[in-house]
CSV table of C-alpha atoms in Angstrom, one decimal:
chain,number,residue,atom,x,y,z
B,13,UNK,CA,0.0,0.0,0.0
B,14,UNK,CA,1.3,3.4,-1.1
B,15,UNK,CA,2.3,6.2,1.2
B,16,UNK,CA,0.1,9.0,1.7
B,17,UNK,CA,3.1,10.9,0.4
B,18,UNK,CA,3.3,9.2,-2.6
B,19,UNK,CA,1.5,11.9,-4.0
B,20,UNK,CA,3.4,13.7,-6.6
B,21,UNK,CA,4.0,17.9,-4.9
B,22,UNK,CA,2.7,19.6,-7.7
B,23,UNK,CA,-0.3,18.1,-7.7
B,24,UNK,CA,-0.8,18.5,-3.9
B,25,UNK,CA,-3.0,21.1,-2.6
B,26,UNK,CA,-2.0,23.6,0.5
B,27,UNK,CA,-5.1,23.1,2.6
B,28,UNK,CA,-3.7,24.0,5.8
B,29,UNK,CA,-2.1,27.0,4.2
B,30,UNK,CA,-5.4,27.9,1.8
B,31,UNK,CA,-7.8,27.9,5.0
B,32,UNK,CA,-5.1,30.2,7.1
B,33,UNK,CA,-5.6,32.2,3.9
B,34,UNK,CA,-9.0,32.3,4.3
B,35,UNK,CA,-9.2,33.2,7.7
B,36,UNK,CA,-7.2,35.9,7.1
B,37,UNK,CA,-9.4,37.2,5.0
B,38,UNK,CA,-12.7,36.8,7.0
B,39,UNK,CA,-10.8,38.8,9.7
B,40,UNK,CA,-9.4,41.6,7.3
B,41,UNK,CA,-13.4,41.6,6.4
B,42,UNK,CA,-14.7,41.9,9.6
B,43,UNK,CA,-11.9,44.6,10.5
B,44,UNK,CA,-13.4,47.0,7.8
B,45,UNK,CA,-16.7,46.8,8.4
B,46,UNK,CA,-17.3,46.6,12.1
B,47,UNK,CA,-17.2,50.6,12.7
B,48,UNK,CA,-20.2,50.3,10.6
B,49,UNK,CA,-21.7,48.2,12.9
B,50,UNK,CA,-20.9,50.2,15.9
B,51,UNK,CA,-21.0,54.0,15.3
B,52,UNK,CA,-23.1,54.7,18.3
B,53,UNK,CA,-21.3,52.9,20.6
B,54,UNK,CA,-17.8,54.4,19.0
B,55,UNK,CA,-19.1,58.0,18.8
B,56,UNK,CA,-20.0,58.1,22.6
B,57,UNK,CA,-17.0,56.0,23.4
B,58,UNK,CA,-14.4,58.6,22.0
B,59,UNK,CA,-17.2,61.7,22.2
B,60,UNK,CA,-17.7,62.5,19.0
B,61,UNK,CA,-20.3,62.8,16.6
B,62,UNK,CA,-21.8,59.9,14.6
B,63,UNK,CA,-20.9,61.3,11.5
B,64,UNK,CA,-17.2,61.9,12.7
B,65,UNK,CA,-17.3,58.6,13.9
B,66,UNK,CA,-17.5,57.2,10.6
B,67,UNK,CA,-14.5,58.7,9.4
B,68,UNK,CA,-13.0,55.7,10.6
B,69,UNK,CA,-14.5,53.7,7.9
B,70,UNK,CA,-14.2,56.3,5.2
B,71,UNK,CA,-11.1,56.9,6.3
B,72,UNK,CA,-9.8,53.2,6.1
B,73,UNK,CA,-11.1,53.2,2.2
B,74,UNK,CA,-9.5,56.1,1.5
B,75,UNK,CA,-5.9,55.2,2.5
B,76,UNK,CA,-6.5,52.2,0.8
B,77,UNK,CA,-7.0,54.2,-2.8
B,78,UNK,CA,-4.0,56.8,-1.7
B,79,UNK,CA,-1.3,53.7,-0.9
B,80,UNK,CA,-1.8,50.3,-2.2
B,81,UNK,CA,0.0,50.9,-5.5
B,82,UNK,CA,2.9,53.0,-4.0
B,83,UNK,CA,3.1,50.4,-1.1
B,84,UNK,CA,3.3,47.4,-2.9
B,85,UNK,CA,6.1,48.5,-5.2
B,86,UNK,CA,8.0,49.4,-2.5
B,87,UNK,CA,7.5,46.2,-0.3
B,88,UNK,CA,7.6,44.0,-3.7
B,89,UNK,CA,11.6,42.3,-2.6
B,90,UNK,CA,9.8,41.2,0.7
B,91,UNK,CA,9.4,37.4,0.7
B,92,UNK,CA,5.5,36.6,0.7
B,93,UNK,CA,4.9,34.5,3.3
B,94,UNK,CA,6.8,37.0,5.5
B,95,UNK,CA,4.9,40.1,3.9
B,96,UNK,CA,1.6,38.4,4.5
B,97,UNK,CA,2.3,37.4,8.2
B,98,UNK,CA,3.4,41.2,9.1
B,99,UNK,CA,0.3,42.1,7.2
B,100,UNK,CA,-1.7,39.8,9.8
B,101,UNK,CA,0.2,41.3,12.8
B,102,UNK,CA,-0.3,45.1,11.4
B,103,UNK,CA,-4.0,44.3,12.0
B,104,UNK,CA,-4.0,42.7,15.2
B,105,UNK,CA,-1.4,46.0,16.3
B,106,UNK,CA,-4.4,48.3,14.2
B,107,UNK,CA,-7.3,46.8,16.2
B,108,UNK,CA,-5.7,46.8,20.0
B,109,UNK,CA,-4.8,50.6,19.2
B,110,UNK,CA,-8.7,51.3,17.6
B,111,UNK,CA,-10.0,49.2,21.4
B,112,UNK,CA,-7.5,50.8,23.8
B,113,UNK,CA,-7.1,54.4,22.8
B,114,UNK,CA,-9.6,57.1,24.3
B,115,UNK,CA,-8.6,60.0,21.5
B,116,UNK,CA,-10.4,60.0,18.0
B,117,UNK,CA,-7.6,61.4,16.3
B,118,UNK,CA,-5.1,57.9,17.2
B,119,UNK,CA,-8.2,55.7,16.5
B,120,UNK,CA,-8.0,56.9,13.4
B,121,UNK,CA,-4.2,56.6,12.8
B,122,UNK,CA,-4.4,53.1,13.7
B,123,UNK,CA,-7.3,52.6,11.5
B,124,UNK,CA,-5.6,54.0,8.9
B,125,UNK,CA,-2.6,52.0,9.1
B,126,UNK,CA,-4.6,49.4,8.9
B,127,UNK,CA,-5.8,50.5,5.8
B,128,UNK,CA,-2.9,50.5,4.3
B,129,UNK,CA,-2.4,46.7,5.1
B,130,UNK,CA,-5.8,45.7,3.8
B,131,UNK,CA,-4.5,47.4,0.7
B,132,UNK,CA,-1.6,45.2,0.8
B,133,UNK,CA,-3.0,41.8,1.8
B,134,UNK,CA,-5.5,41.9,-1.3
B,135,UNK,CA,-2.7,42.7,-3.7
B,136,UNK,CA,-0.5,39.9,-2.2
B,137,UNK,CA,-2.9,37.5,-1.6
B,138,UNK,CA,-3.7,36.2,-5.5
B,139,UNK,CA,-0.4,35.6,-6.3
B,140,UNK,CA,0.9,34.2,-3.4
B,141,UNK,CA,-2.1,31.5,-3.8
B,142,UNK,CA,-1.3,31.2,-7.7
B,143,UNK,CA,2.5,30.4,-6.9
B,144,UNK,CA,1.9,27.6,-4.0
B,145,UNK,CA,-1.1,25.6,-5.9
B,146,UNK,CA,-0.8,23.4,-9.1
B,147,UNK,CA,-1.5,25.9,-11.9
B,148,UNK,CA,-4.5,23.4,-13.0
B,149,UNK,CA,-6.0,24.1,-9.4
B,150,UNK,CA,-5.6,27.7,-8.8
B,151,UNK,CA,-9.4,28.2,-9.7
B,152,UNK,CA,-10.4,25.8,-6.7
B,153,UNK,CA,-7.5,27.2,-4.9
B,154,UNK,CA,-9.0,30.8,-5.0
B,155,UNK,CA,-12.5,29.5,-4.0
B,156,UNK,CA,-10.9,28.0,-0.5
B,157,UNK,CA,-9.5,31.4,0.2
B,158,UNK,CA,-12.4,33.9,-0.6
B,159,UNK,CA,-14.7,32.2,0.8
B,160,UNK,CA,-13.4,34.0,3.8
B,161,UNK,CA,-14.7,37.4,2.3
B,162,UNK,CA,-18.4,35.8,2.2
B,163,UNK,CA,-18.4,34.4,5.8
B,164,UNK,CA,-16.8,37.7,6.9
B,165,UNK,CA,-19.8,39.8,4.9
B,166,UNK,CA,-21.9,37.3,6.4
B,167,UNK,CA,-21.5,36.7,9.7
B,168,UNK,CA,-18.1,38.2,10.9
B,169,UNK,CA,-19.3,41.7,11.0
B,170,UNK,CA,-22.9,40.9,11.7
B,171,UNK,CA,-21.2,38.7,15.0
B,172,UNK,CA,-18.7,41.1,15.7
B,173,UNK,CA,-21.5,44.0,15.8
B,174,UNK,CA,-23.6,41.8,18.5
B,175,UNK,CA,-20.8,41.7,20.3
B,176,UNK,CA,-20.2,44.9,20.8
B,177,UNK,CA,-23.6,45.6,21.9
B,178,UNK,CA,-23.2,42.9,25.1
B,179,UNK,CA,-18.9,43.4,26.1
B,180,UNK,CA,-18.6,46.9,24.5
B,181,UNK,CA,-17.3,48.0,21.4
B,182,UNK,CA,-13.9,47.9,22.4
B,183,UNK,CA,-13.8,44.0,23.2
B,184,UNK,CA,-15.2,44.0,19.9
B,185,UNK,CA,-11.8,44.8,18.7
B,186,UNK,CA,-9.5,43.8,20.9
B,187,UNK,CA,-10.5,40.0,20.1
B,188,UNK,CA,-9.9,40.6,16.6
B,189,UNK,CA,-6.8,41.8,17.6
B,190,UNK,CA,-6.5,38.6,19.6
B,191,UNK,CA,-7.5,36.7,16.5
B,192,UNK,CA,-5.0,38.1,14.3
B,193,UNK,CA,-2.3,37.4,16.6
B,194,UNK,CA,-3.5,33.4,16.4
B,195,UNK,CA,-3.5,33.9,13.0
B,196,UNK,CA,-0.3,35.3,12.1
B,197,UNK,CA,1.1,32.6,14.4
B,198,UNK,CA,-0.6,29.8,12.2
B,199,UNK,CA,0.3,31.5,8.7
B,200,UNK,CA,4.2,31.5,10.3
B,201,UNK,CA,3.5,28.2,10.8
B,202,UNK,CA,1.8,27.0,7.4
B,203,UNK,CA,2.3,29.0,4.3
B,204,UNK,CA,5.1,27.7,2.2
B,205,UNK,CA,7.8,29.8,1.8
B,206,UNK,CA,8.3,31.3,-2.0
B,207,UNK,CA,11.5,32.2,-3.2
B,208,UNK,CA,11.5,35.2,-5.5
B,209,UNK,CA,12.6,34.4,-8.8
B,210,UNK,CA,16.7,35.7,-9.0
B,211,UNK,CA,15.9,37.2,-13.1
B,212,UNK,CA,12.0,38.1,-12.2
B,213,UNK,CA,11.0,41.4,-13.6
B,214,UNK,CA,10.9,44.2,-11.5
B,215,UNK,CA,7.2,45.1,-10.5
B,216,UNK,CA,5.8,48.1,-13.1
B,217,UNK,CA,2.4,49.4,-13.4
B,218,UNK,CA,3.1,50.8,-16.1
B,219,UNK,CA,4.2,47.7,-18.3
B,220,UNK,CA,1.4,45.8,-16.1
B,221,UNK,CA,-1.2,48.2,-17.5
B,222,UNK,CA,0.3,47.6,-21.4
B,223,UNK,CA,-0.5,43.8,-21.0
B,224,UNK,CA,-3.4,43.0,-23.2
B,225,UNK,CA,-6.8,42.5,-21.2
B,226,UNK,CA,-5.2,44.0,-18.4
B,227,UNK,CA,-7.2,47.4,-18.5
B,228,UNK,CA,-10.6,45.6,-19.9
B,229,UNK,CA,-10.3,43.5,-16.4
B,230,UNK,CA,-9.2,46.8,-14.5
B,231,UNK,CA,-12.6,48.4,-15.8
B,232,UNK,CA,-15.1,45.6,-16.2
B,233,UNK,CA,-14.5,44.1,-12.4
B,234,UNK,CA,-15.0,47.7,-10.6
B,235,UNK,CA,-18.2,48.2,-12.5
B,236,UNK,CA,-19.7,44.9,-11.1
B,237,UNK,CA,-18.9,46.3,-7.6
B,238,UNK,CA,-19.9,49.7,-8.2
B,239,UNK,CA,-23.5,48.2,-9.1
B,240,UNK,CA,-23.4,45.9,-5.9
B,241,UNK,CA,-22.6,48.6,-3.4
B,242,UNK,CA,-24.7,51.1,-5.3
B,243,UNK,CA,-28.0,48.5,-4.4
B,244,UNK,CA,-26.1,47.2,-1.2
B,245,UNK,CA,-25.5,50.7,0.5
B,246,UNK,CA,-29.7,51.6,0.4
B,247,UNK,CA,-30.7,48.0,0.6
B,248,UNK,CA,-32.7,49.2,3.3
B,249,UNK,CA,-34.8,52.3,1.8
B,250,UNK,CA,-35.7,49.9,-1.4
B,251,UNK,CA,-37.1,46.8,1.1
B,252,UNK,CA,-38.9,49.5,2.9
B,253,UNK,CA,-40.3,51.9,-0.3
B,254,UNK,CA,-41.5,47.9,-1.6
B,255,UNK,CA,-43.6,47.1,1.7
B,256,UNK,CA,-41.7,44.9,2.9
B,257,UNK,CA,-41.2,44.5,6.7
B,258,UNK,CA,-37.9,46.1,8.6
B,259,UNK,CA,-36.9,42.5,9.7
B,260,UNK,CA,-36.5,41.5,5.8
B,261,UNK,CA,-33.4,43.7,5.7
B,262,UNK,CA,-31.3,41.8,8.1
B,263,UNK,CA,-32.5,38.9,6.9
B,264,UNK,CA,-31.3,40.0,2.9
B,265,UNK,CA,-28.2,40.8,4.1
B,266,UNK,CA,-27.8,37.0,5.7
B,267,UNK,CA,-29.2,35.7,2.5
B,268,UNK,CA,-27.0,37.7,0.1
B,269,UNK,CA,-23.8,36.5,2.5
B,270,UNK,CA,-24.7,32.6,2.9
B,271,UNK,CA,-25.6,32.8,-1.2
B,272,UNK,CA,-22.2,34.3,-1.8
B,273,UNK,CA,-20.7,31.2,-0.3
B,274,UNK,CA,-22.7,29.1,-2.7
B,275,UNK,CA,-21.2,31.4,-5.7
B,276,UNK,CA,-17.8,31.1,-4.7
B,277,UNK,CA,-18.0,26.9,-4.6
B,278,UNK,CA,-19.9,27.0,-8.3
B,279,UNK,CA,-17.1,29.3,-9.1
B,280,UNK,CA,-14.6,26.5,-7.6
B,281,UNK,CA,-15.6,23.9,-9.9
B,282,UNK,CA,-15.9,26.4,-13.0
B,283,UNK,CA,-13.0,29.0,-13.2
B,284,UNK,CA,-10.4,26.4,-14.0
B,285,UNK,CA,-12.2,24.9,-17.1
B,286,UNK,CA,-15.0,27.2,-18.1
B,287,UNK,CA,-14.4,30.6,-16.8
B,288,UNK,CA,-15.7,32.9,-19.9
B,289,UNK,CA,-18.9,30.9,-20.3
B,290,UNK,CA,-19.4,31.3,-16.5
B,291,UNK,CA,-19.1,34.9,-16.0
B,292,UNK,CA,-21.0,35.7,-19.1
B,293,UNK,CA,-24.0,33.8,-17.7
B,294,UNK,CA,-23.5,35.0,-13.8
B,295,UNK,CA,-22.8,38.6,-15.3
B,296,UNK,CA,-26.1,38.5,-17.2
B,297,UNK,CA,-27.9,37.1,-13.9
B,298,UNK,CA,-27.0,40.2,-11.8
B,299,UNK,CA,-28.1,42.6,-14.2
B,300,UNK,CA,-31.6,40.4,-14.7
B,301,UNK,CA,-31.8,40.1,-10.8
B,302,UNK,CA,-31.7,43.8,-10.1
B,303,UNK,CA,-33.6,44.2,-13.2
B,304,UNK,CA,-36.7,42.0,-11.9
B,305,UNK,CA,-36.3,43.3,-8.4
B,306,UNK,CA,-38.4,46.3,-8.6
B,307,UNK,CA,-41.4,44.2,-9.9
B,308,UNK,CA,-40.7,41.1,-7.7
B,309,UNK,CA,-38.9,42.3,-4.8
B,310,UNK,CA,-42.8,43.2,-3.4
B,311,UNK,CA,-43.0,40.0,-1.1
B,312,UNK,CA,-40.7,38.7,1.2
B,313,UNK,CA,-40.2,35.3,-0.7
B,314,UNK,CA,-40.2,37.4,-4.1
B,315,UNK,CA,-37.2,39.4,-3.0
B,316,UNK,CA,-35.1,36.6,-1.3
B,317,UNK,CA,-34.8,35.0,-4.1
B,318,UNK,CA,-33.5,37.4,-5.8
B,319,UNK,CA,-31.2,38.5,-3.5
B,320,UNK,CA,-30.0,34.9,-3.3
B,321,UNK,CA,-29.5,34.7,-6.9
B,322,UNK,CA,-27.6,38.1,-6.8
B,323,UNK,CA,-25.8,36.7,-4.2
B,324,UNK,CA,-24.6,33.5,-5.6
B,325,UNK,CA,-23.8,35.4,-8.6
B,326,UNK,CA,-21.4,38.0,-7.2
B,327,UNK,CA,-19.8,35.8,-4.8
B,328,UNK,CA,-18.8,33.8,-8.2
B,329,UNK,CA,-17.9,36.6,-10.3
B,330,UNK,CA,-14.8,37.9,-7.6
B,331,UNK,CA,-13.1,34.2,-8.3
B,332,UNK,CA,-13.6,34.4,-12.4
B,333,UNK,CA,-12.5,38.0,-12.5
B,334,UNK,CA,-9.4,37.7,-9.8
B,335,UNK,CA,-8.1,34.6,-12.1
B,336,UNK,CA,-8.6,36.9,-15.1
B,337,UNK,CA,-6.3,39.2,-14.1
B,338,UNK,CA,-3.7,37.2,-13.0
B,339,UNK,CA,-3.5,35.6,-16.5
B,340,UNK,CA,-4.0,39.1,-18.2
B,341,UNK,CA,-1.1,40.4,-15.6
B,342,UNK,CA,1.1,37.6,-17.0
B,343,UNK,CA,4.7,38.5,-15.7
B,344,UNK,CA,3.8,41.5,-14.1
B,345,UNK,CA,0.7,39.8,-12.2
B,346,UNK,CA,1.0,41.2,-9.3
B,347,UNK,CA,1.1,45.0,-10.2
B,348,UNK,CA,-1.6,43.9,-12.3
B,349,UNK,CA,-3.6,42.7,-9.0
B,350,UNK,CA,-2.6,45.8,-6.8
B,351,UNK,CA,-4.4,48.1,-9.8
B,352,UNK,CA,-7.4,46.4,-9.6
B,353,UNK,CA,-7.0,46.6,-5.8
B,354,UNK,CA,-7.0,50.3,-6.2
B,355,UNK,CA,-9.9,50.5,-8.9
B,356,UNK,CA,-12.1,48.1,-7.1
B,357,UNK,CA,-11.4,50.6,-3.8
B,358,UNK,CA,-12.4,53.2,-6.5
B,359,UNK,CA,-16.1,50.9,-7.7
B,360,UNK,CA,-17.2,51.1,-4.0
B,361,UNK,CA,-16.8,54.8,-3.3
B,362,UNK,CA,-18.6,55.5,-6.5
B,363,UNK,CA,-21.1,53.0,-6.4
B,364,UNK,CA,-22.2,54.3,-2.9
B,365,UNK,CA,-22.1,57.7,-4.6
B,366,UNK,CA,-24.5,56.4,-7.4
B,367,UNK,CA,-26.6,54.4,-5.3
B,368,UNK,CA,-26.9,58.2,-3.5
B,369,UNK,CA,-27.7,59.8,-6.7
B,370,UNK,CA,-30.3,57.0,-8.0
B,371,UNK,CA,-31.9,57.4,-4.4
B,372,UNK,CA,-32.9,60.9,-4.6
B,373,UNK,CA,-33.5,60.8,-8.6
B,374,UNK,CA,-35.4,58.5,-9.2
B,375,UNK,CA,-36.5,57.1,-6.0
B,376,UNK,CA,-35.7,53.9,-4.0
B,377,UNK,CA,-37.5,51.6,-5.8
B,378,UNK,CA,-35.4,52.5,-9.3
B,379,UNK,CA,-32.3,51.7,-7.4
B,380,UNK,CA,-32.3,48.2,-8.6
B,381,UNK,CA,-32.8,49.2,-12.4
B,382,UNK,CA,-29.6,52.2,-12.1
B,383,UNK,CA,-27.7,49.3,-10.5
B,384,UNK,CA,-27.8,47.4,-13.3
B,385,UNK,CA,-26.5,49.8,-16.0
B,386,UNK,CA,-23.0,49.6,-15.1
B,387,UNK,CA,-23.4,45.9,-15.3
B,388,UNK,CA,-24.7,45.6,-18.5
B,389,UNK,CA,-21.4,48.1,-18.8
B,390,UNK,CA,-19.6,45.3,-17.5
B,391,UNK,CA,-21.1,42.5,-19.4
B,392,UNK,CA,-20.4,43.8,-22.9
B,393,UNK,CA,-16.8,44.2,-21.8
B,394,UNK,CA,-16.3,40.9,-21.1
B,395,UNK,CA,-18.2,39.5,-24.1
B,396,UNK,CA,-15.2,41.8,-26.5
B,397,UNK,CA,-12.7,40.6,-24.1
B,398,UNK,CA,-12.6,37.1,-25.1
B,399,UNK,CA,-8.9,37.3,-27.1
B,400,UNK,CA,-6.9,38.8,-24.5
B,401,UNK,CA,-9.2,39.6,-21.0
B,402,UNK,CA,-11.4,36.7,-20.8
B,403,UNK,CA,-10.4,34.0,-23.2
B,404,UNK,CA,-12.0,30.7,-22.9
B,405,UNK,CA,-11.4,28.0,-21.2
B,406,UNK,CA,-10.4,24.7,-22.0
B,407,UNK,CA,-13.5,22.8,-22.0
B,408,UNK,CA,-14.9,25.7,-24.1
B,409,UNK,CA,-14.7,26.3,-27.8
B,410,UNK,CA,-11.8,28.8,-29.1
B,411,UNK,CA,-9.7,27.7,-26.3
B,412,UNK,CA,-6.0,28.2,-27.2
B,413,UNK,CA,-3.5,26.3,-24.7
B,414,UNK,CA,-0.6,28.3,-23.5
B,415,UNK,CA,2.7,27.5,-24.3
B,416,UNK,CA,4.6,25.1,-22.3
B,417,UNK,CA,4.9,26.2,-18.4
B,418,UNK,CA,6.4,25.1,-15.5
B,419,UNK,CA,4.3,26.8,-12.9
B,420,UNK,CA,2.7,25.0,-10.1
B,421,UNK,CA,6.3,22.9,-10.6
B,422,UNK,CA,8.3,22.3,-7.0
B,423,UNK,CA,10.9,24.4,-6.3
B,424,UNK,CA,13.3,23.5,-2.9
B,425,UNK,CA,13.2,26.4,-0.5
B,426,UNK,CA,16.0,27.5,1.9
B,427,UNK,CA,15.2,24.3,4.0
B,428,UNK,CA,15.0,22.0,1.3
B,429,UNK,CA,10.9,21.8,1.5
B,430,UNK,CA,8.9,21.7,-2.4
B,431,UNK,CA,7.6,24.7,-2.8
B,432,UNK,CA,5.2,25.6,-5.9
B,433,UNK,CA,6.7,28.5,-7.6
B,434,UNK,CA,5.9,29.9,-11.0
B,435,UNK,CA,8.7,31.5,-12.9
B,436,UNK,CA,8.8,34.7,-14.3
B,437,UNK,CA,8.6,34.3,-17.5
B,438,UNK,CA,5.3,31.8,-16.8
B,439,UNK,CA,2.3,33.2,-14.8
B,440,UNK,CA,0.3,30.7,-13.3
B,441,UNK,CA,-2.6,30.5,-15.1
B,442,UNK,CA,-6.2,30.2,-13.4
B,443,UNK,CA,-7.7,29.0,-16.4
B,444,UNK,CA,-5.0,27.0,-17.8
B,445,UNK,CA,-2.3,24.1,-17.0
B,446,UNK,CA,0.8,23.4,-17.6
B,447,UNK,CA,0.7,21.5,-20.8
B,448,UNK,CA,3.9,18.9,-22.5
């Protein structure tokens, strides 16, 4: 009887490593959001206003926009797995400050650094989990990890929020703070180290912008989340203006969460094989979701359908679009990653902003039908994008296979341990494996 380890290491998957990945992300989630969840309890806490009070969530956006290209460009010689631990521990240090200090102005300093490493994790993250997966398994790879963004939409700020209301809302953030401190402890533990390719290309925005598809992805992904947070932000004013009950909104917001997670596993067992045919058809279903809503978002069971459709279909379309631009970033991958970081940062301040503007307009019941221009925006991008931005797949017609690549093959690291590392010169490919 074979050894468990008879299993050849590129065709092993990192689960330990992936679900470390992934609660890093429900935390980094959760640490956005929570001020949201507790601006009363924050604005009489450091006596100040609700409004100034929610500086600290606007304020953690905004640094995001201001640094993450700059910042990852400087830090891009740091090792990964080291970047992404520090990034863990910058949080946990973020959070203790944001539950300890009694001054507004140094809770939002250390919001705002941790900001900037939110920034940083999301333009890491991708790439790191496209070097240390088979490149055949990056789709299902990226499922494992974003998943954490679902729960933490979910149920991590929703929980944390509750929270807050019995202990306080600075227990709230001091055991996040005590979370990422178990959590940086277990990524120092479990994610592979990477070595940096000696000959790698030097990280440029500028050539990462110049790779074909690269700007059609940069564009067509923000719009999808502009329309989301434009309907997200006044969820609450639509459900009402349609007669629906108050208690429907939290539920929606559950339903939209949970339905995310079923997205992101149909994305899981899609991306890698059929990812153009995918996000044309859960593309479409967003813009036919918020589309019908008006009309049969009236009754309860009416609209939570709808929202779980929308749901499942924007959980899915983060994993087909985060593997497009990894193989549209080719070499320069991961300055391709931190622009979309930046525009996507960019989709959600608009797309409140629109959501805004629709609201007084045209009223809260037309929020739905605005929401869904910029993703028929979106849609007829990626329908033109098929050469270069979203090609197909390999179980779909036109497919082309990439020229021979090593990635996903195991390279020894300092301490002699395989290690998946793609090379340079060959990207690992969400859609596409190593072939020959």
């Amino acid at each position: 009887m074979p050894p468990a380890t008879s299993v050849p290491a590129r065709d092993r998957m990192p689960f330990g490593a992936l679900l470390v990945l992934s609660m890093i992300g429900f935390t980094a989630i959760t640490t956005e959001l929570l001020p949201s969840g507790l601006l009363p309890q924050i604005s009489a806490g450091l006596n100040v206003s609700e409004p100034v009070a929610g500086y600290l969530t606007a304020g953690y956006a905004a640094i995001i926009v201001a640094t993450v290209i700059p910042a990852a460009m400087l830090l891009a010689r740091i090792p990964r797995h080291i970047l992404l631990v520090a990034l863990v521990l910058t949080f946990a240090i973020s959070n203790a400050l944001v539950g300890l200090v009694s001054d507004f102005g140094a809770a939002l300093a250390a919001r705002l650094v941790g900001g900037i490493a939110h920034g940083l994790l999301w333009t890491a993250m991708a790439p790191f989990v496209a070097r240390i997966v088979p490149a055949h398994k990056v789709g299902k790879a990226m499922a494992i990890v974003f998943s954490g963004n679902s729960l933490g939409l979910a149920i991590g700020a929703p929980l944390g929020t509750a929270l807050g209301a019995v202990v306080g809302w600075r227990a709230s953030f001091l055991l996040l703070a005590g979370a990422g401190v178990v959590l940086a402890g277990l990524a120092l533990w479990l994610l592979p180290a990477v070595r940096r390719i000696p000959d790698a290309p030097r990280p440029s925005l500028r050539k990462a912008i110049g790779q074909p598809g690269v700007k059609s992805v940069a564009i067509a992904w923000p719009l999808m989340l502009m329309a989301h947070f434009a309907l997200f932000t006044f969820i609450a004013p639509f459900l009402r203006e349609a007669g629906l009950p108050d208690y429907s909104i939290t539920l929606s917001l559950t339903v939209l969460g949970f339905s995310g997670l079923v997205g992101i596993w149909i994305a899981g067992i899609t991306v890698d094989m059929r990812p153009r045919r995918a996000l044309l058809i859960t593309t479409a279903i967003i813009a036919a979701a918020y589309l019908l809503l008006p009309l049969g978002g009236r009754t309860v069971p009416g609209a939570l359908v709808l929202m779980a459709v929308w749901g499942a279909a924007f959980g899915a379309i983060g994993i087909y679009n985060q593997s497009a631009i990894l193989r549209a970033g080719r070499e320069y991958r991961e300055a391709a990653n931190g622009l979309t970081v930046l525009t996507i940062q960019l989709g959600i301040t608009i797309g409140a902003l629109y959501g805004a503007a629709a609201l007084t307009m045209a009223g809260p019941l037309m929020v739905p039908v605005a929401a869904a221009v910029p993703v028929v925006v979106a849609l007829v991008i990626v329908v033109t994008g098929r050469n270069h931005a979203y090609p197909p797949g390999p179980k779909e017609a036109g497919f082309v296979a990439a020229e021979e690549s090593t990635a996903g093959a195991p390279v020894p690291d300092a301490a002699g341990a395989g290690v998946a590392d793609a090379p340079a010169e060959a990207p690992a490919d969400a859609g596409v494996a190593a072939r020959h």
